[in-house]
Amino acid sequence: MPEDTSVKTGVPIRWPDMDTAAYRVRKMQTKLHYWAKDDPSCRFSDLFNLVYDPAFLMHAWERVSRNKGSRTAGVDKVTVAQIDTFLGVEAFLEQVRDELKSRTYRPSPVRQVKIPKGGGKFRSLGIPTVKDRVVQAALKLVMEPIYEADFESVSYGFRPGRRAQDAIAHIHRLASEPTNYTWVFEADIAACFDTIDHTYLMGKVRRRIKDKRVCALVKSFLKSGVMTAHGDVGGSPAGTPQGGILSPLLANIALSALDEHFVRQWEPSDWKRRMRKKNGIGNWQLVRYCDDFVVMVSGEKRHADALRREVAQVLAPVGLTLSPEKTKTVHIDEGFDFLGFHVRRKRRPGTLKQYVYTTPSKKSIQEIKDSVRDMTSRSTRNQPVDVIITIVDQKVRGWANYFRHGVSSSVFSSVDNFTWWRLARWIRAKHRRTSMATILSRYTQKKGRGSITHRGTTYHGASSVALTRYSYRGRNIPTPWRLAPAIQ
């Protein structure tokens, strides 16, 4: 590591470049993960020096500056670009490091904004300052490899190497033969990120981290407060700093209580599970993606219905409650929506055999159509045709890439058909004196319904994305930190 200097002397230290910082951080993370995995009861007592380590701060800056939200300012109205231009990255990081090392650092309140949630509702999102984002990112770099050693394989959200498709593949495997977990307990936590109990969460944090300085830093982010659009600053007696880099990790730490509870029930041998089923008890398994989760049940509807009370009891100490309106029990033949997919078992045409199908949900289809409609609205007619074709194509293909592991061929064709007409009508509205026949002749590759193209830019659409099967990986999903028998 670069040679340290005293905060009081003000002598600048040698900051590593981004590649060197990433290498040093990864090496230290591997050690932390190895130690945590090797000893589940280990409590780490000297971590705070890593939070303000030059390599960790530089790597944290890299992650913050490359994030798509880097142009957004917090309550101090300072952006990443302004720091880079007027202050300089190393000078900024040196200030942050000095504040952390001298224990004078205090998080600022997050700037609260309201974003549309659908159905006329809005969701509150907190925007921390750039300084707070960098410190949160450094703190996450230290904490994540430790807690990843403890997290169960049934959770998939906001974890390295895991994605929504893994959760869907897990559900598909459970619902299919020969396991046949046909009842689904759909759970919805009411305002999860806003109501997590701080005392409970800090207790979970302290199970692994003994360093009081790190715990105090985590708590300071939880208590940092919120500044509304009117400039009023309110406290944050519960919840995690939604919108912050650290928030998903803290939510997973709190919700790991749910994972541990259900994994303990799942752990019995195959023989015990068969006996439970024979005695009319039933079996179930949790699949969680951060605060979204379902419990797949092998048994009867009453077994799934009984889980409502059990889940509520597990969540109560965490400070969370289930939403009565959105929590329900459904059969796999009815189908349900999860992470944008619709999962349903039905008979394959021409056969008597039933299969579990995953397709884009109606809500997801409507959302991409609404996005295309917005991008081809009246307000965009001043844009060049090739620019609109490019941004629409990128949006639709990005959406299709998310759903390419499902049975999505017909849905992709439907979305492309909708988008083709939106583009054609947008071009027609842009050139009012030109007939539709001329538009089609000028902007399509062939007569009739050819691909819309202009100046070498073509709308390829969702149908150009190849559909592939996604295999269930289960406990075989690797972490980014390869464990070695001996770490130098």
XYZ file of C-alpha atoms in Angstrom, residues 89-303:
215
model
C -9.806 13.770 -7.802
C -6.756 13.281 -5.586
C -7.316 16.546 -3.691
C -10.964 15.606 -3.131
C -10.117 12.096 -1.952
C -7.422 13.481 0.344
C -10.026 15.710 2.004
C -12.359 12.736 2.439
C -9.544 10.619 3.837
C -8.486 13.301 6.314
C -12.053 13.647 7.596
C -12.420 9.892 8.015
C -9.046 9.442 9.680
C -9.572 12.347 12.091
C -13.130 11.120 12.831
C -14.623 14.494 11.794
C -16.580 13.103 8.820
C -20.359 13.474 9.082
C -22.797 12.365 6.337
C -25.103 15.009 4.879
C -28.864 14.504 4.618
C -29.934 12.853 1.370
C -31.836 14.931 -1.169
C -35.304 13.464 -1.548
C -36.907 13.241 -4.995
C -40.160 11.632 -6.090
C -40.129 9.314 -9.093
C -43.209 7.818 -10.783
C -44.032 4.307 -9.637
C -47.020 3.591 -11.863
C -50.715 3.842 -11.161
C -50.342 7.502 -10.233
C -48.105 6.640 -7.279
C -44.620 7.920 -6.521
C -41.604 6.416 -4.796
C -39.215 8.419 -2.646
C -35.565 8.240 -3.660
C -32.698 9.704 -1.711
C -29.703 11.226 -3.481
C -26.558 11.430 -1.285
C -23.763 13.901 -1.914
C -20.790 12.735 -3.988
C -18.634 12.642 -0.846
C -21.155 10.402 0.908
C -21.391 8.158 -2.147
C -17.635 7.653 -2.169
C -17.528 6.828 1.556
C -20.496 4.458 1.191
C -18.800 2.767 -1.759
C -15.567 2.336 0.237
C -17.549 0.983 3.196
C -19.343 -1.468 0.929
C -16.023 -2.659 -0.534
C -14.944 -3.572 2.995
C -18.213 -5.078 4.249
C -19.523 -6.973 1.213
C -16.946 -9.818 1.043
C -17.499 -10.499 4.757
C -21.287 -10.787 4.611
C -21.265 -12.623 1.291
C -19.647 -15.484 3.178
C -22.831 -15.753 5.283
C -25.606 -15.067 2.771
C -27.701 -18.036 1.685
C -27.938 -19.244 -1.903
C -31.708 -18.555 -2.045
C -31.216 -14.773 -2.273
C -30.225 -13.197 -5.578
C -30.813 -9.447 -5.514
C -27.936 -6.927 -5.494
C -25.320 -9.590 -4.927
C -22.146 -9.980 -7.016
C -22.419 -12.610 -9.752
C -26.169 -13.059 -9.259
C -29.065 -11.731 -11.298
C -32.833 -11.832 -11.639
C -32.616 -14.670 -14.168
C -31.076 -16.885 -11.469
C -34.112 -16.342 -9.252
C -36.486 -17.113 -12.144
C -34.506 -20.271 -13.000
C -34.752 -21.366 -9.360
C -38.533 -20.893 -9.385
C -38.823 -22.702 -12.733
C -36.868 -25.669 -11.352
C -38.999 -25.906 -8.200
C -42.294 -25.623 -10.077
C -41.358 -28.195 -12.734
C -41.232 -31.965 -12.494
C -40.117 -33.872 -10.511
C -40.141 -31.406 -7.572
C -43.610 -29.934 -8.373
C -43.773 -27.057 -5.906
C -47.132 -25.985 -7.287
C -48.417 -23.525 -4.678
C -46.885 -20.056 -4.502
C -46.984 -17.709 -1.541
C -46.518 -14.267 -3.086
C -45.301 -11.818 -0.461
C -45.018 -8.050 -0.615
C -43.239 -6.102 2.142
C -44.792 -2.723 2.825
C -42.203 0.085 2.393
C -39.275 -2.224 3.102
C -36.416 0.261 2.710
C -38.223 2.867 4.813
C -39.105 0.737 7.838
C -36.147 -1.558 8.632
C -35.465 -1.301 12.360
C -32.090 0.302 13.029
C -31.490 -1.535 16.300
C -32.111 -4.913 14.707
C -29.962 -4.081 11.668
C -27.042 -2.836 13.757
C -27.273 -6.030 15.808
C -26.863 -8.055 12.599
C -23.939 -5.847 11.536
C -22.183 -6.332 14.887
C -22.428 -10.116 14.587
C -19.566 -9.888 12.090
C -17.953 -6.499 12.714
C -16.427 -5.701 16.085
C -14.780 -2.451 14.973
C -16.813 0.278 16.708
C -15.634 2.922 14.234
C -17.113 1.006 11.285
C -20.358 0.372 13.177
C -20.569 4.065 14.080
C -20.058 5.010 10.426
C -22.845 2.648 9.306
C -25.148 4.063 11.977
C -24.351 7.632 10.948
C -25.594 6.875 7.427
C -28.782 5.358 8.834
C -29.387 8.512 10.891
C -28.267 11.065 8.273
C -31.785 12.371 7.626
C -33.650 13.528 4.531
C -33.983 16.949 2.898
C -37.283 17.430 1.050
C -37.825 19.446 -2.119
C -38.949 22.363 0.094
C -35.657 22.388 1.988
C -36.979 20.850 5.204
C -34.678 18.351 6.926
C -36.302 15.414 8.660
C -34.883 12.585 10.718
C -34.656 8.945 9.713
C -35.677 6.863 12.748
C -36.008 3.714 10.613
C -35.071 2.410 7.184
C -31.913 2.341 5.110
C -30.593 5.271 3.008
C -32.621 4.453 -0.106
C -30.754 5.491 -3.242
C -27.400 5.106 -1.513
C -24.759 2.613 -2.620
C -24.770 0.925 0.789
C -28.556 0.519 1.029
C -28.999 -2.797 -0.885
C -26.259 -4.480 1.166
C -27.817 -3.308 4.438
C -31.244 -4.492 3.270
C -29.810 -7.921 2.440
C -28.158 -8.092 5.865
C -31.493 -7.373 7.554
C -33.527 -9.699 5.320
C -31.028 -12.537 5.712
C -33.116 -13.448 8.779
C -35.806 -14.604 6.360
C -33.313 -16.669 4.349
C -31.875 -18.334 7.440
C -35.332 -19.194 8.768
C -36.460 -20.978 5.604
C -33.112 -22.583 4.809
C -33.149 -24.243 8.229
C -36.496 -25.810 7.279
C -35.163 -26.863 3.884
C -31.958 -28.455 5.156
C -33.456 -31.819 6.319
C -32.577 -34.851 4.211
C -34.631 -36.042 1.251
C -36.014 -38.815 3.451
C -37.273 -36.300 6.038
C -38.860 -34.152 3.327
C -40.636 -37.212 1.942
C -41.879 -38.083 5.433
C -43.128 -34.527 5.955
C -45.085 -34.761 2.735
C -46.412 -38.222 3.639
C -47.596 -36.921 7.020
C -49.410 -34.024 5.341
C -47.019 -31.345 6.551
C -45.705 -30.152 3.184
C -42.382 -28.596 2.167
C -41.468 -25.133 0.997
C -38.509 -23.097 -0.188
C -37.841 -19.373 -0.342
C -36.636 -17.491 -3.438
C -35.741 -13.875 -2.666
C -34.552 -10.926 -4.733
C -33.829 -8.228 -2.129
C -37.293 -7.208 -0.782
C -39.202 -9.192 -3.452
C -39.708 -12.849 -2.599
C -41.933 -15.868 -3.047
C -42.182 -19.120 -1.109
C -42.686 -22.157 -3.336
C -44.781 -24.842 -1.631
C -45.050 -28.574 -2.228
C -48.277 -29.631 -0.564
C -51.708 -28.058 -0.314
C -53.070 -24.544 -0.373
C -53.470 -24.536 3.414
C -49.717 -25.013 3.769
